[in-house]
Coordinates of C-alpha atoms in Angstrom, one line a residue:
M309 CA 85.4 -97.2 152.7
N310 CA 83.8 -103.2 154.5
R311 CA 85.8 -101.2 153.1
K312 CA 86.0 -97.9 151.5
V313 CA 87.1 -96.2 150.9
T314 CA 87.5 -95.3 150.9
L315 CA 91.3 -95.6 150.4
V316 CA 89.9 -95.0 152.2
A317 CA 86.0 -97.2 150.8
G318 CA 86.6 -99.5 149.1
V319 CA 90.8 -99.6 148.2
A320 CA 94.0 -101.3 147.2
L321 CA 97.3 -99.4 147.1
A322 CA 98.9 -98.8 143.5
L323 CA 102.2 -98.8 145.7
A324 CA 102.0 -102.3 146.7
V325 CA 105.0 -104.0 148.5
V326 CA 105.7 -107.5 148.4
G327 CA 108.9 -108.9 150.4
A328 CA 112.2 -110.0 148.4
A329 CA 112.2 -113.0 150.7
E330 CA 109.1 -114.0 150.0
M331 CA 109.2 -113.3 146.0
K332 CA 112.2 -115.1 145.8
L333 CA 110.7 -118.2 147.4
A334 CA 107.5 -117.9 145.2
A335 CA 109.9 -117.5 142.3
R336 CA 111.5 -121.0 142.9
F337 CA 108.5 -122.9 144.3
G338 CA 105.6 -121.7 143.4
A339 CA 102.5 -120.0 145.2
N340 CA 101.6 -123.7 146.3
E341 CA 104.6 -124.6 147.7
L342 CA 104.7 -121.6 149.7
A343 CA 101.6 -122.5 151.2
R344 CA 102.7 -125.6 152.4
S345 CA 104.7 -123.7 155.0
V346 CA 101.6 -122.0 156.5
P347 CA 99.3 -124.3 158.8
E348 CA 95.6 -124.9 157.2
A349 CA 94.4 -123.1 160.0
N350 CA 95.9 -119.8 159.2
R351 CA 95.2 -119.8 155.4
P352 CA 92.8 -117.5 155.0
S353 CA 89.5 -118.5 152.6
V354 CA 86.5 -117.3 151.1
R355 CA 83.4 -117.9 152.9
F356 CA 80.8 -117.2 150.7
T357 CA 79.7 -115.0 147.3
R358 CA 77.5 -112.7 145.6
P359 CA 76.2 -114.4 143.2
A360 CA 76.0 -117.3 145.0
H361 CA 77.5 -120.7 144.2
Q362 CA 74.7 -122.0 141.5
E363 CA 72.8 -119.3 141.8
T364 CA 70.8 -118.8 138.5
N365 CA 68.9 -115.5 136.8
V366 CA 72.0 -113.5 137.5
P367 CA 71.9 -110.0 135.8
P368 CA 74.4 -109.5 133.1
S369 CA 75.6 -106.5 134.6
A370 CA 76.2 -108.4 138.5
F371 CA 80.4 -108.1 139.5
V372 CA 81.4 -111.1 141.8
A373 CA 81.9 -110.1 145.6
A374 CA 83.6 -112.7 148.1
D375 CA 83.3 -112.3 151.7
V376 CA 86.2 -113.9 153.1
N377 CA 88.0 -115.4 156.5
L378 CA 90.8 -113.8 157.5
P379 CA 92.4 -115.9 160.5
N380 CA 95.8 -113.7 160.8
E381 CA 95.2 -110.7 163.3
G382 CA 95.8 -107.6 161.6
H383 CA 96.4 -109.0 158.2
G384 CA 93.9 -107.9 155.1
I385 CA 94.2 -109.0 151.9
D386 CA 97.6 -108.7 150.0
P387 CA 96.6 -106.2 146.9
A388 CA 99.9 -107.3 145.0
S389 CA 98.1 -110.7 145.2
M390 CA 95.2 -109.6 143.5
N391 CA 95.9 -110.7 139.7
A392 CA 94.2 -112.1 136.9
G393 CA 95.9 -115.5 137.8
A394 CA 94.7 -115.9 141.2
V395 CA 91.4 -114.1 140.8
K396 CA 89.5 -114.9 137.5
L397 CA 85.8 -115.4 136.0
Y398 CA 85.6 -117.7 133.0
R399 CA 82.9 -119.1 130.6
T400 CA 82.4 -122.6 132.0
N401 CA 82.0 -124.5 128.8
D402 CA 85.2 -123.3 127.5
H403 CA 87.2 -121.5 129.8
Q404 CA 87.1 -118.2 128.0
V405 CA 88.3 -115.7 130.8
V406 CA 86.4 -112.6 131.2
D407 CA 88.3 -109.5 130.8
A408 CA 88.1 -107.8 134.6
R409 CA 89.4 -105.5 136.9
V410 CA 90.2 -107.1 140.4
N411 CA 90.6 -105.4 144.0
T412 CA 90.0 -105.5 147.7
S413 CA 88.5 -103.0 149.7
G414 CA 90.2 -100.4 151.8
A415 CA 89.9 -103.0 155.0
G416 CA 91.2 -105.9 153.1
D417 CA 88.4 -108.0 153.8
A418 CA 86.7 -108.9 150.5
I419 CA 87.6 -109.6 147.2
V420 CA 85.5 -107.9 144.2
L421 CA 85.9 -109.0 140.2
Q422 CA 84.1 -106.2 138.0
P423 CA 83.7 -107.2 134.4
V424 CA 84.8 -104.6 131.9
D425 CA 81.7 -105.3 129.4
L426 CA 78.2 -106.9 130.6
L427 CA 78.4 -110.6 130.8
E428 CA 76.6 -112.6 128.3
A429 CA 73.1 -113.5 129.0
N430 CA 71.9 -117.2 129.9
T431 CA 75.6 -118.4 130.2
D432 CA 77.0 -120.2 132.7
Y433 CA 80.3 -118.5 134.5
T434 CA 82.9 -119.9 136.8
F435 CA 84.6 -117.8 139.7
E436 CA 88.2 -119.1 140.8
V437 CA 90.4 -118.1 143.6
N438 CA 93.8 -119.6 143.7
G439 CA 97.1 -118.0 144.4
A440 CA 95.7 -114.8 146.2
K441 CA 97.3 -114.0 149.5
D442 CA 97.0 -112.0 152.7
T443 CA 99.5 -109.5 154.1
S444 CA 101.4 -112.1 156.0
G445 CA 102.1 -113.9 153.2
A446 CA 99.5 -116.7 153.7
V447 CA 98.1 -118.1 150.2
F448 CA 94.0 -118.6 150.2
L449 CA 92.8 -122.0 150.1
P450 CA 91.5 -122.7 146.6
F451 CA 88.1 -121.8 145.9
S452 CA 85.7 -122.1 143.1
M453 CA 81.7 -121.7 142.5
H454 CA 79.7 -121.1 139.5
F455 CA 76.7 -119.1 138.2
T456 CA 74.0 -118.4 135.4
T457 CA 73.3 -115.3 134.0
G458 CA 69.5 -114.7 133.2
A459 CA 67.9 -112.8 129.9
P460 CA 69.6 -109.5 128.7
M461 CA 69.0 -106.4 130.7
N462 CA 66.2 -103.8 129.6
L463 CA 68.2 -100.9 128.5
T464 CA 66.8 -97.4 127.7
E465 CA 67.7 -94.1 126.3
F466 CA 68.6 -91.0 128.7
P467 CA 69.3 -87.4 127.2
A468 CA 73.0 -87.1 128.4
A469 CA 76.1 -88.5 127.3
F470 CA 79.9 -87.3 128.2
E471 CA 83.3 -88.0 126.0
K472 CA 86.0 -89.5 128.3
V473 CA 89.0 -88.1 127.7
A474 CA 92.3 -89.3 129.4
L475 CA 94.5 -86.6 131.0
N476 CA 98.3 -86.5 131.2
S477 CA 99.1 -88.6 134.3
T478 CA 101.4 -87.1 137.0
H479 CA 101.5 -90.5 138.6
D480 CA 100.0 -89.5 141.8
V481 CA 97.3 -91.3 143.6
F482 CA 94.4 -88.6 144.1
T483 CA 92.1 -89.0 147.2
G484 CA 90.1 -85.6 146.5
L485 CA 89.2 -82.8 144.1
T486 CA 87.7 -79.6 144.3
I487 CA 87.7 -76.5 141.8
G488 CA 89.0 -72.6 143.7
L489 CA 87.6 -69.3 142.7
D490 CA 90.9 -69.2 140.7
H491 CA 89.0 -71.8 138.1
K492 CA 91.5 -73.9 138.4
L493 CA 91.9 -77.8 139.4
Y494 CA 92.9 -79.0 142.9
A495 CA 93.7 -82.7 143.6
C496 CA 94.9 -83.6 146.9
S497 CA 97.1 -87.2 147.2
F498 CA 97.6 -90.1 149.0
D499 CA 100.7 -88.9 150.4
G500 CA 100.0 -85.8 151.4
K501 CA 100.4 -83.2 148.3
I502 CA 98.2 -80.7 146.8
V503 CA 98.5 -80.7 142.8
R504 CA 97.3 -77.4 141.4
F505 CA 96.0 -77.6 137.5
P506 CA 95.3 -74.9 135.1
I507 CA 91.8 -75.7 133.2
S508 CA 92.0 -75.2 129.4
G509 CA 88.9 -73.8 127.6
D510 CA 88.4 -77.5 126.1
G511 CA 88.4 -79.0 129.9
T512 CA 92.2 -80.2 129.6
L513 CA 94.5 -79.5 132.2
G514 CA 97.8 -77.4 131.9
E515 CA 100.9 -77.8 133.8
P516 CA 100.7 -79.1 137.4
Q517 CA 102.2 -77.1 140.2
K518 CA 102.7 -79.6 143.2
I519 CA 102.4 -78.0 146.7
T520 CA 104.3 -79.7 149.4
T521 CA 103.1 -77.3 152.0
V522 CA 101.4 -80.1 154.1
Q523 CA 104.1 -82.6 154.0
A524 CA 106.9 -80.2 154.8
A525 CA 104.6 -79.1 158.0
N526 CA 104.2 -82.5 159.4
K527 CA 107.8 -84.1 158.6
G528 CA 106.8 -86.4 156.4
P529 CA 104.0 -88.1 154.0
R530 CA 100.2 -87.4 155.3
L531 CA 97.0 -89.3 154.1
I532 CA 95.1 -86.6 152.6
T533 CA 91.3 -87.5 152.6
G534 CA 90.0 -84.2 151.2
I535 CA 90.1 -80.5 150.5
V536 CA 87.5 -77.6 150.3
F537 CA 87.6 -73.8 150.0
D538 CA 86.6 -71.6 152.9
P539 CA 83.6 -70.1 151.5
S540 CA 85.3 -66.4 152.2
S541 CA 88.1 -67.5 149.9
T542 CA 88.9 -65.3 147.2
P543 CA 90.8 -65.8 143.9
D544 CA 93.7 -63.7 145.4
N545 CA 93.2 -64.9 148.7
L546 CA 92.8 -68.8 148.9
I547 CA 92.2 -70.6 151.9
L548 CA 91.7 -74.2 152.0
W549 CA 91.0 -76.9 154.8
V550 CA 92.6 -80.2 154.6
S551 CA 91.2 -83.4 156.2
H552 CA 94.3 -85.8 156.9
G553 CA 95.8 -88.6 158.6
Q554 CA 98.8 -90.4 159.5
M555 CA 100.4 -92.2 156.3
A556 CA 100.7 -95.8 157.6
I557 CA 102.0 -98.5 155.1
D558 CA 102.5 -102.5 155.8
A559 CA 103.1 -105.1 153.1
G560 CA 101.1 -102.6 150.4
R561 CA 98.2 -102.0 152.6
I562 CA 96.8 -99.4 154.5
E563 CA 97.5 -100.5 158.1
G564 CA 99.4 -100.1 161.1
A565 CA 98.3 -96.4 162.3
D566 CA 98.3 -94.8 165.3
D567 CA 95.4 -93.7 167.0
W568 CA 94.6 -90.0 167.5
T569 CA 96.5 -89.1 164.7
G570 CA 93.9 -87.3 162.4
K571 CA 93.7 -83.5 161.8
I572 CA 92.0 -80.7 160.1
S573 CA 94.4 -78.0 159.2
V574 CA 94.3 -75.1 156.7
V575 CA 96.8 -73.9 154.2
S576 CA 96.7 -70.2 152.4
G577 CA 97.9 -67.9 150.6
P578 CA 98.6 -67.3 146.8
D579 CA 100.7 -70.5 146.7
L580 CA 99.0 -72.4 149.5
K581 CA 102.4 -71.9 151.4
D582 CA 101.1 -71.0 155.0
Y583 CA 99.8 -73.7 157.5
R584 CA 98.1 -74.0 160.5
D585 CA 96.6 -77.3 162.4
V586 CA 92.7 -76.5 163.5
I587 CA 91.8 -79.6 164.8
V588 CA 94.5 -82.3 166.0
H589 CA 94.0 -86.2 168.1
L590 CA 91.2 -86.5 166.1
P591 CA 90.7 -90.7 166.2
R592 CA 92.3 -92.7 163.5
G593 CA 91.9 -96.4 162.7
F594 CA 94.2 -99.3 162.5
K595 CA 93.4 -99.4 158.7
D596 CA 91.6 -97.0 156.2
H597 CA 89.1 -95.1 158.6
L598 CA 90.2 -91.6 159.6
N599 CA 88.8 -88.1 159.5
F600 CA 87.0 -88.2 155.6
Q601 CA 86.1 -85.4 153.1
P602 CA 84.9 -82.2 154.7
E603 CA 82.3 -79.9 153.3
F604 CA 81.0 -76.4 154.4
G605 CA 77.0 -76.3 155.2
P606 CA 74.6 -73.5 154.4
D607 CA 75.4 -72.5 157.8
G608 CA 78.9 -71.6 157.3
A609 CA 80.1 -74.7 159.7
L610 CA 82.5 -77.7 158.2
Y611 CA 80.8 -81.1 158.4
F612 CA 82.8 -84.4 157.9
C613 CA 82.6 -87.9 158.8
Q614 CA 84.7 -89.3 161.3
G615 CA 85.6 -93.2 160.0
A616 CA 84.8 -96.1 162.8
N617 CA 87.9 -98.0 164.6
T618 CA 86.0 -101.4 164.2
S619 CA 84.1 -103.6 161.6
T620 CA 80.8 -103.7 163.5
G621 CA 80.9 -101.7 166.8
A622 CA 83.0 -104.1 168.9
P623 CA 87.1 -104.6 168.9
D624 CA 88.0 -107.3 166.4
K625 CA 91.3 -108.8 165.0
K626 CA 90.5 -107.5 161.8
W627 CA 91.2 -104.0 163.2
N628 CA 93.5 -104.7 165.4
F629 CA 91.3 -104.6 168.6
R630 CA 91.1 -100.9 168.7
P631 CA 87.9 -99.8 170.4
E632 CA 85.5 -97.1 169.3
R633 CA 86.2 -93.8 170.8
L634 CA 83.6 -91.0 171.7
L635 CA 84.2 -89.2 168.0
T636 CA 84.5 -92.4 165.7
A637 CA 81.6 -93.4 163.4
S638 CA 79.9 -90.2 163.3
V639 CA 79.2 -86.9 161.5
L640 CA 81.2 -84.1 162.8
R641 CA 80.3 -80.3 163.0
L642 CA 82.8 -77.6 163.6
D643 CA 81.7 -74.1 164.2
P644 CA 84.7 -72.0 162.4
K645 CA 83.5 -68.8 164.7
L646 CA 85.0 -70.7 167.7
V647 CA 88.2 -71.6 166.5
G648 CA 90.7 -69.9 167.9
N649 CA 94.8 -69.2 166.9
T650 CA 95.7 -72.7 168.4
P651 CA 94.8 -76.2 167.7
I652 CA 92.1 -77.7 169.4
D653 CA 92.7 -80.7 170.9
V654 CA 89.9 -83.2 170.3
K655 CA 91.5 -86.1 172.3
T656 CA 88.8 -88.0 174.1
D657 CA 90.4 -91.0 176.0
E658 CA 93.6 -91.9 177.1
G659 CA 94.6 -88.9 178.8
G660 CA 92.6 -86.7 177.0
T661 CA 89.7 -84.7 178.0
Y662 CA 87.6 -83.2 174.9
D663 CA 84.0 -83.0 175.5
P664 CA 82.0 -82.3 172.3
N665 CA 78.8 -82.6 174.4
K666 CA 80.0 -79.4 176.6
A667 CA 78.1 -75.9 176.0
G668 CA 80.4 -73.8 173.4
A669 CA 82.4 -77.1 172.1
P670 CA 83.7 -76.0 168.7
L671 CA 83.8 -79.7 167.3
T672 CA 80.4 -81.6 168.1
L673 CA 78.6 -84.7 167.4
Y674 CA 75.9 -83.9 164.2
A675 CA 74.6 -87.7 163.7
T676 CA 76.0 -90.8 164.9
G677 CA 76.6 -94.5 163.9
V678 CA 77.7 -93.4 160.6
R679 CA 80.3 -96.4 159.7
S680 CA 82.6 -94.9 157.1
G681 CA 81.4 -92.0 154.7
F682 CA 84.0 -91.2 152.3
D683 CA 82.1 -87.8 151.3
V684 CA 79.4 -85.4 152.7
L685 CA 77.4 -83.6 150.4
W686 CA 74.6 -80.6 151.0
H687 CA 72.2 -80.5 148.3
S688 CA 70.3 -78.0 147.1
D689 CA 67.2 -79.2 148.2
G690 CA 68.8 -78.5 151.8
N691 CA 69.4 -82.1 153.0
L692 CA 73.0 -83.4 153.8
Y693 CA 73.5 -86.9 152.3
V694 CA 76.1 -89.6 153.0
A695 CA 77.1 -92.6 151.1
L696 CA 77.6 -95.4 153.7
N697 CA 80.0 -98.1 153.1
G698 CA 79.3 -101.0 155.0
A699 CA 80.8 -103.9 157.0
A700 CA 82.2 -107.3 155.6
A701 CA 81.5 -110.2 157.3
G702 CA 83.9 -111.3 160.2
G703 CA 83.7 -108.5 163.0
N704 CA 82.1 -108.4 166.4
V705 CA 79.0 -106.6 167.5
P706 CA 79.0 -105.5 171.1
G707 CA 75.9 -106.3 173.4
T708 CA 74.0 -104.5 175.5
P709 CA 74.8 -104.2 179.5
N710 CA 73.3 -106.5 182.1
G711 CA 69.8 -105.1 183.3
A712 CA 69.3 -102.8 179.9
K713 CA 65.8 -102.1 179.1
D714 CA 65.9 -103.3 175.6
F715 CA 68.3 -106.3 175.2
A716 CA 70.3 -107.1 172.1
P717 CA 73.2 -110.1 172.5
Q718 CA 76.6 -109.5 171.5
I719 CA 77.4 -111.6 168.2
N720 CA 81.3 -112.5 167.5
N721 CA 82.4 -113.3 164.0
I722 CA 79.1 -112.1 162.3
T723 CA 78.4 -114.0 159.1
E724 CA 76.6 -111.1 157.6
T725 CA 77.9 -108.2 155.5
T726 CA 76.1 -105.4 155.9
D727 CA 74.6 -103.0 152.7
D728 CA 76.3 -100.1 150.9
L729 CA 73.5 -97.2 151.9
M730 CA 72.5 -93.4 150.9
L731 CA 71.5 -91.7 154.2
R732 CA 69.7 -88.4 154.7
I733 CA 71.4 -86.9 157.6
V734 CA 69.6 -85.7 160.3
K735 CA 71.2 -83.8 163.3
G736 CA 70.8 -86.2 166.4
G737 CA 70.0 -89.4 163.9
Y738 CA 71.9 -92.9 164.6
Y739 CA 72.6 -94.8 161.3
G740 CA 73.3 -98.2 162.5
H741 CA 76.8 -98.5 163.8
P742 CA 77.4 -99.6 167.3
N743 CA 79.5 -97.1 169.5
P744 CA 79.6 -98.6 173.3
R745 CA 81.3 -95.4 174.3
R746 CA 78.3 -93.5 173.4
G747 CA 75.9 -96.0 174.8
Q748 CA 74.8 -97.7 171.4
F749 CA 75.0 -101.4 171.3
V750 CA 72.7 -102.4 168.3
L751 CA 73.8 -102.9 164.7
M752 CA 71.4 -101.4 161.8
G753 CA 67.8 -101.9 162.2
G754 CA 68.1 -105.2 165.0
N755 CA 65.9 -107.7 164.4
P756 CA 62.6 -106.6 165.6
T757 CA 59.7 -108.8 164.5
D758 CA 59.5 -112.0 162.5
G759 CA 59.0 -110.6 159.3
V760 CA 61.4 -108.9 157.0
D761 CA 62.4 -105.6 158.7
P762 CA 64.3 -103.0 157.1
Q763 CA 68.3 -103.4 157.6
E764 CA 67.4 -106.5 159.6
I765 CA 70.4 -108.4 161.1
T766 CA 69.2 -112.1 161.3
E767 CA 71.6 -113.2 163.6
Y768 CA 70.0 -111.3 166.3
P769 CA 67.1 -112.7 168.1
V770 CA 63.5 -111.8 167.1
G771 CA 62.5 -108.9 169.0
T772 CA 65.6 -107.1 169.0
K773 CA 64.5 -103.4 168.5
P774 CA 67.2 -101.0 166.9
E775 CA 68.5 -98.0 168.7
A776 CA 65.8 -95.7 169.9
N777 CA 66.8 -92.8 167.5
W778 CA 67.6 -95.0 164.3
V779 CA 67.4 -93.6 161.1
P780 CA 66.5 -95.9 157.7
P781 CA 68.6 -95.3 154.8
V782 CA 67.4 -93.4 151.7
Y783 CA 68.5 -96.3 149.1
D784 CA 70.5 -99.3 149.6
F785 CA 73.3 -99.7 147.0
G786 CA 73.9 -103.7 148.0
K787 CA 76.5 -105.2 149.1
N788 CA 80.8 -104.3 148.2
I789 CA 80.0 -101.4 146.0
S790 CA 81.7 -98.9 147.8
P791 CA 79.9 -95.4 147.1
D792 CA 82.4 -92.8 147.7
G793 CA 83.1 -89.4 146.5
M794 CA 79.6 -87.6 145.5
I795 CA 78.4 -84.1 143.7
E796 CA 75.4 -82.7 142.8
Y797 CA 75.4 -81.9 138.9
K798 CA 74.1 -78.5 138.1
G799 CA 74.4 -75.7 135.0
G800 CA 71.7 -76.3 133.0
F801 CA 73.9 -78.9 130.6
F802 CA 71.5 -81.5 128.5
G803 CA 68.6 -79.0 128.9
G804 CA 68.8 -79.5 132.5
A805 CA 68.2 -83.5 132.5
L806 CA 70.7 -84.5 135.0
D807 CA 70.4 -81.1 137.2
G808 CA 69.6 -81.9 140.5
F809 CA 70.9 -85.8 140.4
I810 CA 73.5 -86.7 142.8
I811 CA 76.2 -88.4 140.9
L812 CA 78.8 -90.7 142.5
T813 CA 81.5 -93.1 142.6
R814 CA 81.2 -96.3 142.7
F815 CA 84.7 -97.9 143.6
S816 CA 84.9 -101.8 144.3
G817 CA 81.2 -103.2 142.5
Y818 CA 80.5 -101.7 139.1
K819 CA 83.7 -99.4 139.2
D820 CA 81.8 -96.7 137.5
L821 CA 79.7 -93.3 138.1
F822 CA 75.9 -93.6 139.3
A823 CA 73.3 -91.1 139.2
L824 CA 70.4 -90.8 141.9
K825 CA 67.5 -88.0 142.0
P826 CA 66.0 -86.8 145.4
A827 CA 62.9 -85.7 146.1
K828 CA 62.8 -82.7 148.6
D829 CA 62.1 -85.0 151.4
G830 CA 65.4 -86.5 151.1
S831 CA 63.8 -89.9 149.1
I832 CA 65.4 -91.5 146.1
T833 CA 62.7 -91.2 143.2
E834 CA 65.2 -92.2 140.3
T835 CA 68.5 -94.0 139.6
L836 CA 70.8 -93.9 136.6
G837 CA 73.6 -96.1 135.6
G838 CA 75.6 -96.6 132.1
I839 CA 75.4 -92.9 131.3
D840 CA 77.8 -93.1 128.3
G841 CA 81.3 -91.8 129.7
F842 CA 80.4 -93.1 133.0
K843 CA 81.6 -96.6 133.0
Q844 CA 85.0 -98.4 133.0
F845 CA 86.9 -96.7 135.5
V846 CA 90.2 -98.0 137.5
D847 CA 88.8 -97.6 141.4
P848 CA 87.0 -94.4 140.5
L849 CA 87.5 -92.7 144.0
D850 CA 86.5 -88.9 144.2
L851 CA 84.8 -86.3 141.6
V852 CA 84.0 -82.9 140.9
E853 CA 82.2 -80.5 138.4
D854 CA 83.3 -77.7 136.6
T855 CA 79.6 -75.6 136.8
H856 CA 81.3 -73.3 133.8
T857 CA 81.2 -76.4 131.6
G858 CA 79.6 -79.0 132.7
C859 CA 82.6 -81.0 132.5
I860 CA 83.5 -83.6 135.6
Y861 CA 87.1 -84.6 136.5
V862 CA 87.3 -88.2 138.4
A863 CA 89.7 -89.5 140.6
E864 CA 90.9 -93.0 139.6
Y865 CA 92.6 -94.1 142.8
G866 CA 94.2 -97.3 141.1
G867 CA 94.6 -95.9 137.7
Q868 CA 96.9 -93.2 139.3
K869 CA 95.0 -90.6 137.2
L870 CA 92.5 -87.9 136.5
S871 CA 89.9 -89.0 134.2
L872 CA 87.7 -85.7 132.2
L873 CA 84.3 -86.6 131.2
R874 CA 82.7 -83.9 128.7
P875 CA 79.2 -83.2 128.1
I876 CA 78.7 -84.5 124.2
P877 CA 76.1 -81.1 123.0
N878 CA 72.9 -83.0 122.3
G879 CA 74.4 -86.2 123.4
V880 CA 72.2 -89.5 124.1
S881 CA 73.2 -92.5 126.0
K882 CA 71.5 -95.2 124.5
K883 CA 72.0 -98.0 127.0
V884 CA 70.9 -97.1 130.7
Y885 CA 70.0 -98.6 133.6
R886 CA 67.0 -96.6 134.6
Q887 CA 65.1 -97.0 137.6
I888 CA 62.0 -95.3 138.5
L889 CA 61.4 -95.8 142.6
K890 CA 58.5 -93.5 143.3

């Protein structure tokens, strides 16, 4: 999810826990008094922000993202401390506080403040951090900066609009959605449940059925990242593939997970009570990176992203110095025809012997260097897309071995945050995240020339070439966006105006749905933001379309709820940010 995801890109736990002793101290002495017990060198701090201090002509649609310094090993930002008193934005002249939502990333290494509405044009704003903590209890050093917005935005009309309908909450934290051939909505949860909802004629949901098969088989909670029905499923013969990993929570964050605890499993039967593991011992990041959402490709194989174990390729304190593994930071392909009756053990290191490059291997490396892609999307144009979550500043980058033909130096505590990107995945391509276990050392596009290079890392010396098979992105979202769940909109609704658009969630920055139009060659030709119904979510993580009705269901991770977006007949959105790219 820097960051997603996830809960995974991009994710503050709704179940945040604060120690009782710390709560008593804070109540008695206040946060500043508590901070005095922590040496200043061990107090987290803000490195820099986007917008930058004193920046002008900032778009009124902007959000504020802060990269942070986290000096305490294994401890990210405490989501319980990210409240309106500790992190806020206000008009500088009168201190009027902006209504906003604040969260951190899945790795707990960035602060993101998203205004609920557009900021006023030509206005000076102050951003302030005073009281936020990391999960060790250390309070951030106080920080403030200010910026000035520019002219009002140019908005246009678009012939599509949705009505947002609140659905009855089950108080579950949902991470993935799909619709079965039985025309029911299936939602997987943060703690290992699968919840099945009947879909009513108006798109609302009926009484939920909670299915605990995964929890029972694993003797406790599991973090499910995604679910997908087997192409051979029928309404009477349900076969659901489940991607999941060890549930680990420390001080209210996803952290402290054991490596090699990821699984791909199948639940089946009318009530999904039958369970079997298909793949075991997938790598597991210390925080929120694991095996993400699966999808079947046109070839019948199962594809999913395996998250990185590090921030930028080399072990670092943010990720508890866990190294990359042979399968991490990649798009993996599982051939179901090569699956037998016993689980496939894919542990590659520390006593494991699995080789994804061996002839006849059921699980193989399809593409590499994909740091954190929460979802994969096979589009009707034949292309495979992944929305990539980049890395926050503060990680380590490996250097090439001595004597390497193309030298790239090691970078410790990198100061650059890499961008969130849309990738068109090609077999054998490398997408920028180093993995020494595979002989990949160069981060993103390197720094090959003294001009501005695609996805360059300016801390490299000029002349640092990208990896030979590096594939540039087809779209750059910018930093701290956390694009996660994706769908291709279909069905001819709105006269087909949205058909073929990729609609995705933006978990951190903007907290909305965003649409991109791809061309046959995989390039992005148009983007749409601000469609009616697509705004003001609480950490949207995943979505799914009911192609019978055109309704979209959104899993709001931080809001612990599902929302329904119902198409408005002949609807027109009046304030859309539309960009034609080619």
